[in-house]
Every structure is written in C-alpha cells, then in structure tokens.
Amino acid sequence: MGSGMNFSIVRRNMVERQLKARGISDPRVLEAMLRLPRHLFVEEALRSQAYSDFPLPIGEGQTISQPYIVALMTEALQLTGGEKVLEIGTGSGYQAAVLSCLAAQVFSIERNSALARKARSVLDANGFGNISVRVGDGSLGWEAEAPFDAIMVTAGAPAVVEEIKRQLGLGGRLVMPVGSFREQVLKRIVRRGDTDFQETNLTACRFVPLRGRHGWQDVPSR
Ligand code: SAM
C-alpha cells in the first residue's frame, strides 16, 4: 500500500465504520473529516495507517488521536461556524485543521516547539489560514485571546483546570480528559454563568499526559 492508496475511499470507510457506526451524527463534523487529508499530518511511512481505528505516533513521544476520539470531542463542542476556539496540544495539527473547518478562528498551543513547527508548516502548506499556533504552556490556557466559545484539551490532565475554565465565555463548552496518568474520563463542561459550570462525563479514554503548571509534573515509573 502507501503511495498507491486511494485515500478518499479509505476516508469514506473511516467515516462510515468508525464514526457514523458509533453514533457521531453532526453532519458538519462528518463532512469535515470526510474531506480532510489526515494522511498529510503523519509521516510518510505511516500514511497507509492514517485512517485506521487507533492513534499513531507523531514523534517526540506524542500521538495523533484516534479518528473516533477526534470526532467525539469535536462534536461535543457543538460548533456552528462563527466561534473562536482554543485547542491545547497542537500535536500534528490535524485536530486544529478539523476545528478550522467548523469555526471562525482557531488558536492552538503546543509546548513542544519541534511539533509546533511541523504542524504549522503542514497547516500553512495546505491553506489553513484561520489557525494561530503558538509554543507555550497550554495548561495556563491562552489568556490574551480569551474568552473562547469552545476549548478542547487534547492531553490528559490530573484535574479540571480552573484557569482554563475561566477562559470560557458564557455558554462556552470545554472538552478535556481528566484522570490518572494512564486512564482518564473525557469531560464536557459548559459555562452557564459566572461561577456556574455544568459538568458531564462522555467516555473513558487514554491520552498522553498534559504537562506544564497545571498538568503532570513527574512521570511515574513504569
Ligand atoms: N491534537 C493533536 C493532533 O491533532 O495531532 C494530538 C495531541 S497529542 C494527543 C497531545 C499534545 O499535547 C502533544 O503534542 C503534547 O506535546 C501536547 N502537550 C502536553 N502538555 C502540553 C501543555 N502543557 N501545553 C501545550 N501542549 C501540551
């Protein structure tokens, strides 16, 4: 396989079998993931697996999330097109690209400068003009650009981060994995008022750890 692969066919299969079959129903999310060339966000040797039902390595010990998790988290943000969105953990840039098809402006923050550089070059080369990528500690959010209509954290945190919650506008949605170093629960939090946040659990999940001030400080030994 590899270069001879028909990516539009495997992408359609991904949408039908991994997303629709598991209950993803927002037509805008399905359409974005049907159109977006996810294979461009992984290294050449892994392109034939880019639409498979699992995460893939992207270098620096990090991963691009499983397509279903990308869809589930995106759907939970309930984007309609005009929103200002923050993503914490740019990684490959694929999730930012999905968000950029569904919202007006995307701000994405990555602590690893090599990954941020790579993501920015793929996004620029493919004409994603409404995404700003910055290197920094996303566990602090992106205060200068707050408030956001939606925030997505794509790394697992030990607890819900108050500083990030406070960067939501009224009615804003936050999706983030929270739990232990190895297993988390995907939480959806909606800001109902100044200090009123409604929290629901979506599913069990496994993300790489969120680092930084409000993330994991030390790696537990295996
Ligand atoms: N959303 C990414 C994609 O579409 O490829 C996948 C993200 S990967 C599962 C998690 C990312 O979070 C890694 O790239 C990691 O370097 C980053 N990360 C971890 N802690 C961070 C922090 N405090 N601030 C910003 N990025 C962080």
PDB file of C-alpha atoms and ligand atoms in Angstrom:
ATOM      1  CA  MET A   1       0.000   0.000   0.000  1.00  0.00           C
ATOM      2  CA  GLY A   2       1.295   3.542   0.637  1.00  0.00           C
ATOM      3  CA  SER A   3       1.533   5.882  -2.338  1.00  0.00           C
ATOM      4  CA  GLY A   4      -0.910   3.841  -4.473  1.00  0.00           C
ATOM      5  CA  MET A   5      -3.615   4.004  -1.825  1.00  0.00           C
ATOM      6  CA  ASN A   6      -6.915   5.713  -2.663  1.00  0.00           C
ATOM      7  CA  PHE A   7      -7.219   7.931   0.380  1.00  0.00           C
ATOM      8  CA  SER A   8     -10.704   9.203  -0.418  1.00  0.00           C
ATOM      9  CA  ILE A   9     -12.065   5.650  -0.305  1.00  0.00           C
ATOM     10  CA  VAL A  10     -10.373   4.789   2.997  1.00  0.00           C
ATOM     11  CA  ARG A  11     -11.514   8.127   4.390  1.00  0.00           C
ATOM     12  CA  ARG A  12     -15.117   7.354   3.467  1.00  0.00           C
ATOM     13  CA  ASN A  13     -14.792   3.944   5.128  1.00  0.00           C
ATOM     14  CA  MET A  14     -13.412   5.621   8.244  1.00  0.00           C
ATOM     15  CA  VAL A  15     -16.390   7.975   8.408  1.00  0.00           C
ATOM     16  CA  GLU A  16     -18.938   5.184   7.853  1.00  0.00           C
ATOM     17  CA  ARG A  17     -17.437   2.443  10.027  1.00  0.00           C
ATOM     18  CA  GLN A  18     -15.649   4.304  12.808  1.00  0.00           C
ATOM     19  CA  LEU A  19     -17.699   7.488  13.161  1.00  0.00           C
ATOM     20  CA  LYS A  20     -21.300   7.061  11.965  1.00  0.00           C
ATOM     21  CA  ALA A  21     -21.499   3.463  13.165  1.00  0.00           C
ATOM     22  CA  ARG A  22     -20.521   4.619  16.668  1.00  0.00           C
ATOM     23  CA  GLY A  23     -23.049   7.423  16.819  1.00  0.00           C
ATOM     24  CA  ILE A  24     -21.263  10.535  15.512  1.00  0.00           C
ATOM     25  CA  SER A  25     -24.105  12.386  13.802  1.00  0.00           C
ATOM     26  CA  ASP A  26     -23.191  16.086  13.414  1.00  0.00           C
ATOM     27  CA  PRO A  27     -23.176  16.429   9.601  1.00  0.00           C
ATOM     28  CA  ARG A  28     -20.591  19.227   9.686  1.00  0.00           C
ATOM     29  CA  VAL A  29     -18.146  17.107  11.708  1.00  0.00           C
ATOM     30  CA  LEU A  30     -18.676  14.114   9.398  1.00  0.00           C
ATOM     31  CA  GLU A  31     -18.200  16.275   6.307  1.00  0.00           C
ATOM     32  CA  ALA A  32     -15.016  17.905   7.634  1.00  0.00           C
ATOM     33  CA  MET A  33     -13.467  14.540   8.459  1.00  0.00           C
ATOM     34  CA  LEU A  34     -14.549  13.147   5.091  1.00  0.00           C
ATOM     35  CA  ARG A  35     -12.769  15.990   3.290  1.00  0.00           C
ATOM     36  CA  LEU A  36      -9.627  16.486   5.393  1.00  0.00           C
ATOM     37  CA  PRO A  37      -6.469  14.673   4.260  1.00  0.00           C
ATOM     38  CA  ARG A  38      -5.475  13.211   7.648  1.00  0.00           C
ATOM     39  CA  HIS A  39      -2.607  11.296   5.980  1.00  0.00           C
ATOM     40  CA  LEU A  40      -0.752  14.600   5.430  1.00  0.00           C
ATOM     41  CA  PHE A  41      -0.449  15.035   9.214  1.00  0.00           C
ATOM     42  CA  VAL A  42       1.543  11.826   9.777  1.00  0.00           C
ATOM     43  CA  GLU A  43       4.962  10.867   8.472  1.00  0.00           C
ATOM     44  CA  GLU A  44       5.147   9.195   5.093  1.00  0.00           C
ATOM     45  CA  ALA A  45       5.848   5.684   6.421  1.00  0.00           C
ATOM     46  CA  LEU A  46       2.580   5.758   8.428  1.00  0.00           C
ATOM     47  CA  ARG A  47       0.294   7.219   5.769  1.00  0.00           C
ATOM     48  CA  SER A  48      -1.314   3.902   4.877  1.00  0.00           C
ATOM     49  CA  GLN A  49      -2.479   3.679   8.533  1.00  0.00           C
ATOM     50  CA  ALA A  50      -3.644   7.283   8.827  1.00  0.00           C
ATOM     51  CA  TYR A  51      -7.353   6.334   8.674  1.00  0.00           C
ATOM     52  CA  SER A  52      -7.097   3.292  10.958  1.00  0.00           C
ATOM     53  CA  ASP A  53      -9.043   2.990  14.178  1.00  0.00           C
ATOM     54  CA  PHE A  54      -6.183   3.879  16.546  1.00  0.00           C
ATOM     55  CA  PRO A  55      -3.823   6.713  17.469  1.00  0.00           C
ATOM     56  CA  LEU A  56      -0.470   6.955  15.658  1.00  0.00           C
ATOM     57  CA  PRO A  57       2.948   8.251  16.753  1.00  0.00           C
ATOM     58  CA  ILE A  58       3.891  11.733  15.516  1.00  0.00           C
ATOM     59  CA  GLY A  59       7.397  11.937  17.059  1.00  0.00           C
ATOM     60  CA  GLU A  60       8.628  13.422  20.354  1.00  0.00           C
ATOM     61  CA  GLY A  61       6.764  10.627  22.193  1.00  0.00           C
ATOM     62  CA  GLN A  62       3.396  12.114  21.186  1.00  0.00           C
ATOM     63  CA  THR A  63       0.408  10.878  19.168  1.00  0.00           C
ATOM     64  CA  ILE A  64      -2.311  11.959  16.759  1.00  0.00           C
ATOM     65  CA  SER A  65      -5.587  10.822  18.364  1.00  0.00           C
ATOM     66  CA  GLN A  66      -7.809   8.034  17.030  1.00  0.00           C
ATOM     67  CA  PRO A  67     -10.285   9.418  14.428  1.00  0.00           C
ATOM     68  CA  TYR A  68     -13.312   8.491  16.583  1.00  0.00           C
ATOM     69  CA  ILE A  69     -11.977  10.451  19.579  1.00  0.00           C
ATOM     70  CA  VAL A  70     -11.284  13.464  17.334  1.00  0.00           C
ATOM     71  CA  ALA A  71     -14.890  13.289  16.080  1.00  0.00           C
ATOM     72  CA  LEU A  72     -16.412  12.756  19.531  1.00  0.00           C
ATOM     73  CA  MET A  73     -14.536  15.685  21.079  1.00  0.00           C
ATOM     74  CA  THR A  74     -15.283  17.937  18.122  1.00  0.00           C
ATOM     75  CA  GLU A  75     -18.992  17.078  18.139  1.00  0.00           C
ATOM     76  CA  ALA A  76     -19.151  17.814  21.864  1.00  0.00           C
ATOM     77  CA  LEU A  77     -18.106  21.427  21.177  1.00  0.00           C
ATOM     78  CA  GLN A  78     -21.301  21.989  19.114  1.00  0.00           C
ATOM     79  CA  LEU A  79     -19.677  24.372  16.654  1.00  0.00           C
ATOM     80  CA  THR A  80     -21.874  26.219  14.175  1.00  0.00           C
ATOM     81  CA  GLY A  81     -19.315  28.263  12.245  1.00  0.00           C
ATOM     82  CA  GLY A  82     -18.775  31.602  13.974  1.00  0.00           C
ATOM     83  CA  GLU A  83     -16.836  30.508  17.049  1.00  0.00           C
ATOM     84  CA  LYS A  84     -13.463  31.364  18.469  1.00  0.00           C
ATOM     85  CA  VAL A  85     -11.897  28.083  19.595  1.00  0.00           C
ATOM     86  CA  LEU A  86      -8.843  27.187  21.671  1.00  0.00           C
ATOM     87  CA  GLU A  87      -7.082  23.851  21.295  1.00  0.00           C
ATOM     88  CA  ILE A  88      -4.468  22.854  23.886  1.00  0.00           C
ATOM     89  CA  GLY A  89      -1.987  20.332  22.440  1.00  0.00           C
ATOM     90  CA  THR A  90      -1.496  21.050  18.710  1.00  0.00           C
ATOM     91  CA  GLY A  91       0.489  17.851  18.101  1.00  0.00           C
ATOM     92  CA  SER A  92       0.283  17.067  14.368  1.00  0.00           C
ATOM     93  CA  GLY A  93      -2.148  19.926  13.652  1.00  0.00           C
ATOM     94  CA  TYR A  94      -4.905  17.569  12.428  1.00  0.00           C
ATOM     95  CA  GLN A  95      -7.413  18.385  15.179  1.00  0.00           C
ATOM     96  CA  ALA A  96      -6.774  22.099  14.667  1.00  0.00           C
ATOM     97  CA  ALA A  97      -7.482  21.601  10.953  1.00  0.00           C
ATOM     98  CA  VAL A  98     -10.792  19.851  11.747  1.00  0.00           C
ATOM     99  CA  LEU A  99     -11.760  22.708  14.080  1.00  0.00           C
ATOM    100  CA  SER A 100     -10.784  25.303  11.482  1.00  0.00           C
ATOM    101  CA  CYS A 101     -13.372  23.854   9.058  1.00  0.00           C
ATOM    102  CA  LEU A 102     -16.115  24.254  11.675  1.00  0.00           C
ATOM    103  CA  ALA A 103     -15.344  27.550  13.422  1.00  0.00           C
ATOM    104  CA  ALA A 104     -14.240  31.068  12.516  1.00  0.00           C
ATOM    105  CA  GLN A 105     -10.921  31.195  14.353  1.00  0.00           C
ATOM    106  CA  VAL A 106      -8.738  28.558  15.961  1.00  0.00           C
ATOM    107  CA  PHE A 107      -5.954  29.205  18.472  1.00  0.00           C
ATOM    108  CA  SER A 108      -3.765  26.198  19.171  1.00  0.00           C
ATOM    109  CA  ILE A 109      -0.973  25.958  21.727  1.00  0.00           C
ATOM    110  CA  GLU A 110       1.763  23.307  21.865  1.00  0.00           C
ATOM    111  CA  ARG A 111       4.584  23.031  24.393  1.00  0.00           C
ATOM    112  CA  ASN A 112       6.923  21.085  22.083  1.00  0.00           C
ATOM    113  CA  SER A 113       8.477  23.532  19.631  1.00  0.00           C
ATOM    114  CA  ALA A 114       9.500  20.862  17.062  1.00  0.00           C
ATOM    115  CA  LEU A 115       5.898  19.592  16.846  1.00  0.00           C
ATOM    116  CA  ALA A 116       4.509  23.130  16.683  1.00  0.00           C
ATOM    117  CA  ARG A 117       6.890  23.967  13.833  1.00  0.00           C
ATOM    118  CA  LYS A 118       5.940  20.833  11.893  1.00  0.00           C
ATOM    119  CA  ALA A 119       2.206  21.369  12.429  1.00  0.00           C
ATOM    120  CA  ARG A 120       2.453  25.000  11.352  1.00  0.00           C
ATOM    121  CA  SER A 121       4.228  24.068   8.142  1.00  0.00           C
ATOM    122  CA  VAL A 122       1.624  21.391   7.202  1.00  0.00           C
ATOM    123  CA  LEU A 123      -1.224  23.805   8.011  1.00  0.00           C
ATOM    124  CA  ASP A 124       0.376  26.646   6.003  1.00  0.00           C
ATOM    125  CA  ALA A 125       1.141  24.381   3.053  1.00  0.00           C
ATOM    126  CA  ASN A 126      -2.492  23.309   2.921  1.00  0.00           C
ATOM    127  CA  GLY A 127      -4.055  26.740   3.200  1.00  0.00           C
ATOM    128  CA  PHE A 128      -5.471  26.705   6.739  1.00  0.00           C
ATOM    129  CA  GLY A 129      -5.410  30.453   7.235  1.00  0.00           C
ATOM    130  CA  ASN A 130      -7.647  30.764  10.310  1.00  0.00           C
ATOM    131  CA  ILE A 131      -5.368  28.874  12.739  1.00  0.00           C
ATOM    132  CA  SER A 132      -2.799  30.544  15.028  1.00  0.00           C
ATOM    133  CA  VAL A 133      -0.253  28.152  16.527  1.00  0.00           C
ATOM    134  CA  ARG A 134       1.893  29.200  19.478  1.00  0.00           C
ATOM    135  CA  VAL A 135       4.545  27.446  21.558  1.00  0.00           C
ATOM    136  CA  GLY A 136       3.837  27.623  25.272  1.00  0.00           C
ATOM    137  CA  ASP A 137       2.316  26.033  28.357  1.00  0.00           C
ATOM    138  CA  GLY A 138      -1.290  25.357  27.371  1.00  0.00           C
ATOM    139  CA  SER A 139      -2.152  24.257  30.902  1.00  0.00           C
ATOM    140  CA  LEU A 140      -2.495  28.009  31.512  1.00  0.00           C
ATOM    141  CA  GLY A 141      -4.833  28.416  28.526  1.00  0.00           C
ATOM    142  CA  TRP A 142      -4.305  31.449  26.261  1.00  0.00           C
ATOM    143  CA  GLU A 143      -5.357  34.363  28.442  1.00  0.00           C
ATOM    144  CA  ALA A 144      -4.592  37.105  25.913  1.00  0.00           C
ATOM    145  CA  GLU A 145      -7.137  35.673  23.449  1.00  0.00           C
ATOM    146  CA  ALA A 146      -9.883  34.735  25.967  1.00  0.00           C
ATOM    147  CA  PRO A 147     -12.850  34.437  26.147  1.00  0.00           C
ATOM    148  CA  PHE A 148     -13.366  31.409  23.890  1.00  0.00           C
ATOM    149  CA  ASP A 149     -16.650  29.905  22.693  1.00  0.00           C
ATOM    150  CA  ALA A 150     -15.093  26.452  22.877  1.00  0.00           C
ATOM    151  CA  ILE A 151     -11.926  24.912  24.309  1.00  0.00           C
ATOM    152  CA  MET A 152     -10.509  21.454  23.663  1.00  0.00           C
ATOM    153  CA  VAL A 153      -7.652  19.925  25.657  1.00  0.00           C
ATOM    154  CA  THR A 154      -6.048  17.029  23.799  1.00  0.00           C
ATOM    155  CA  ALA A 155      -3.814  15.738  26.609  1.00  0.00           C
ATOM    156  CA  GLY A 156      -4.832  14.100  29.898  1.00  0.00           C
ATOM    157  CA  ALA A 157      -4.847  16.339  32.994  1.00  0.00           C
ATOM    158  CA  PRO A 158      -4.813  15.286  36.670  1.00  0.00           C
ATOM    159  CA  ALA A 159      -7.803  17.578  37.365  1.00  0.00           C
ATOM    160  CA  VAL A 160     -10.062  20.096  35.650  1.00  0.00           C
ATOM    161  CA  VAL A 161      -8.012  23.279  35.314  1.00  0.00           C
ATOM    162  CA  GLU A 162      -9.814  26.312  36.806  1.00  0.00           C
ATOM    163  CA  GLU A 163      -7.696  28.760  34.824  1.00  0.00           C
ATOM    164  CA  ILE A 164      -8.831  27.126  31.557  1.00  0.00           C
ATOM    165  CA  LYS A 165     -12.487  27.036  32.676  1.00  0.00           C
ATOM    166  CA  ARG A 166     -12.360  30.748  33.380  1.00  0.00           C
ATOM    167  CA  GLN A 167     -11.307  31.421  29.765  1.00  0.00           C
ATOM    168  CA  LEU A 168     -14.693  30.167  28.507  1.00  0.00           C
ATOM    169  CA  GLY A 169     -17.261  32.770  27.515  1.00  0.00           C
ATOM    170  CA  LEU A 170     -20.827  32.469  28.790  1.00  0.00           C
ATOM    171  CA  GLY A 171     -22.379  29.352  27.191  1.00  0.00           C
ATOM    172  CA  GLY A 172     -18.889  28.176  26.196  1.00  0.00           C
ATOM    173  CA  ARG A 173     -18.031  24.471  26.013  1.00  0.00           C
ATOM    174  CA  LEU A 174     -14.846  22.798  27.274  1.00  0.00           C
ATOM    175  CA  VAL A 175     -13.881  19.199  26.488  1.00  0.00           C
ATOM    176  CA  MET A 176     -10.927  17.656  28.315  1.00  0.00           C
ATOM    177  CA  PRO A 177      -9.634  14.280  29.517  1.00  0.00           C
ATOM    178  CA  VAL A 178      -9.173  14.162  33.296  1.00  0.00           C
ATOM    179  CA  GLY A 179      -7.948  11.332  35.488  1.00  0.00           C
ATOM    180  CA  SER A 180      -4.858   9.332  36.322  1.00  0.00           C
ATOM    181  CA  PHE A 181      -1.621   9.312  34.353  1.00  0.00           C
ATOM    182  CA  ARG A 182      -2.749   6.312  32.294  1.00  0.00           C
ATOM    183  CA  GLU A 183      -6.558   6.499  32.137  1.00  0.00           C
ATOM    184  CA  GLN A 184      -8.945   9.371  32.044  1.00  0.00           C
ATOM    185  CA  VAL A 185     -12.589  10.313  31.648  1.00  0.00           C
ATOM    186  CA  LEU A 186     -13.490  12.699  28.850  1.00  0.00           C
ATOM    187  CA  LYS A 187     -15.350  15.570  30.489  1.00  0.00           C
ATOM    188  CA  ARG A 188     -17.626  18.140  28.883  1.00  0.00           C
ATOM    189  CA  ILE A 189     -18.072  21.349  30.836  1.00  0.00           C
ATOM    190  CA  VAL A 190     -20.489  24.142  29.902  1.00  0.00           C
ATOM    191  CA  ARG A 191     -20.252  27.609  31.419  1.00  0.00           C
ATOM    192  CA  ARG A 192     -23.792  28.530  32.474  1.00  0.00           C
ATOM    193  CA  GLY A 193     -22.930  31.623  34.491  1.00  0.00           C
ATOM    194  CA  ASP A 194     -20.063  33.477  36.132  1.00  0.00           C
ATOM    195  CA  THR A 195     -19.366  30.670  38.583  1.00  0.00           C
ATOM    196  CA  ASP A 196     -21.894  28.132  37.293  1.00  0.00           C
ATOM    197  CA  PHE A 197     -20.308  25.241  35.324  1.00  0.00           C
ATOM    198  CA  GLN A 198     -22.243  22.137  34.296  1.00  0.00           C
ATOM    199  CA  GLU A 199     -20.088  19.025  34.003  1.00  0.00           C
ATOM    200  CA  THR A 200     -20.851  15.698  32.265  1.00  0.00           C
ATOM    201  CA  ASN A 201     -18.714  12.614  31.582  1.00  0.00           C
ATOM    202  CA  LEU A 202     -18.606  11.456  27.952  1.00  0.00           C
ATOM    203  CA  THR A 203     -16.444   8.333  27.902  1.00  0.00           C
ATOM    204  CA  ALA A 204     -13.352   6.605  29.243  1.00  0.00           C
ATOM    205  CA  CYS A 205     -10.204   7.465  27.288  1.00  0.00           C
ATOM    206  CA  ARG A 206      -6.399   7.310  27.260  1.00  0.00           C
ATOM    207  CA  PHE A 207      -4.391  10.375  26.341  1.00  0.00           C
ATOM    208  CA  VAL A 208      -0.741  11.316  26.605  1.00  0.00           C
ATOM    209  CA  PRO A 209      -0.202  13.472  29.709  1.00  0.00           C
ATOM    210  CA  LEU A 210      -0.784  17.207  29.863  1.00  0.00           C
ATOM    211  CA  ARG A 211       2.440  18.786  31.151  1.00  0.00           C
ATOM    212  CA  GLY A 212       3.079  22.244  32.472  1.00  0.00           C
ATOM    213  CA  ARG A 213       1.973  24.199  35.546  1.00  0.00           C
ATOM    214  CA  HIS A 214      -1.478  22.586  35.839  1.00  0.00           C
ATOM    215  CA  GLY A 215      -0.510  19.256  34.272  1.00  0.00           C
ATOM    216  CA  TRP A 216       1.628  16.324  35.363  1.00  0.00           C
ATOM    217  CA  GLN A 217       4.957  17.374  36.831  1.00  0.00           C
ATOM    218  CA  ASP A 218       6.676  13.975  37.115  1.00  0.00           C
ATOM    219  CA  VAL A 219       6.450  10.798  35.088  1.00  0.00           C
ATOM    220  CA  PRO A 220       5.555   7.872  37.371  1.00  0.00           C
ATOM    221  CA  SER A 221       7.949   4.934  36.874  1.00  0.00           C
ATOM    222  CA  ARG A 222       6.507   2.058  34.802  1.00  0.00           C
TER     223      ARG A 222
HETATM  224  N1  SAM B   1      -4.428  17.356  18.854  1.00  0.00           N
HETATM  225  C1  SAM B   1      -3.248  16.663  18.376  1.00  0.00           C
HETATM  226  C2  SAM B   1      -3.373  16.247  16.940  1.00  0.00           C
HETATM  227  O1  SAM B   1      -4.393  16.545  16.294  1.00  0.00           O
HETATM  228  O2  SAM B   1      -2.416  15.663  16.436  1.00  0.00           O
HETATM  229  C3  SAM B   1      -2.885  15.483  19.246  1.00  0.00           C
HETATM  230  C4  SAM B   1      -2.378  15.940  20.547  1.00  0.00           C
HETATM  231  S1  SAM B   1      -1.373  14.798  21.420  1.00  0.00           S
HETATM  232  C5  SAM B   1      -2.513  13.561  21.894  1.00  0.00           C
HETATM  233  C6  SAM B   1      -1.136  15.807  22.885  1.00  0.00           C
HETATM  234  C7  SAM B   1      -0.244  17.003  22.662  1.00  0.00           C
HETATM  235  O3  SAM B   1      -0.312  17.834  23.810  1.00  0.00           O
HETATM  236  C8  SAM B   1       1.221  16.667  22.443  1.00  0.00           C
HETATM  237  O4  SAM B   1       1.672  17.200  21.239  1.00  0.00           O
HETATM  238  C9  SAM B   1       1.915  17.319  23.647  1.00  0.00           C
HETATM  239  O5  SAM B   1       3.214  17.812  23.355  1.00  0.00           O
HETATM  240  C10 SAM B   1       0.948  18.437  23.965  1.00  0.00           C
HETATM  241  N2  SAM B   1       1.019  18.966  25.331  1.00  0.00           N
HETATM  242  C11 SAM B   1       1.172  18.310  26.510  1.00  0.00           C
HETATM  243  N3  SAM B   1       1.184  19.188  27.534  1.00  0.00           N
HETATM  244  C12 SAM B   1       1.028  20.428  26.995  1.00  0.00           C
HETATM  245  C13 SAM B   1       0.954  21.737  27.548  1.00  0.00           C
HETATM  246  N4  SAM B   1       1.061  21.983  28.853  1.00  0.00           N
HETATM  247  N5  SAM B   1       0.783  22.766  26.684  1.00  0.00           N
HETATM  248  C14 SAM B   1       0.676  22.562  25.353  1.00  0.00           C
HETATM  249  N6  SAM B   1       0.755  21.343  24.778  1.00  0.00           N
HETATM  250  C15 SAM B   1       0.922  20.288  25.596  1.00  0.00           C
END
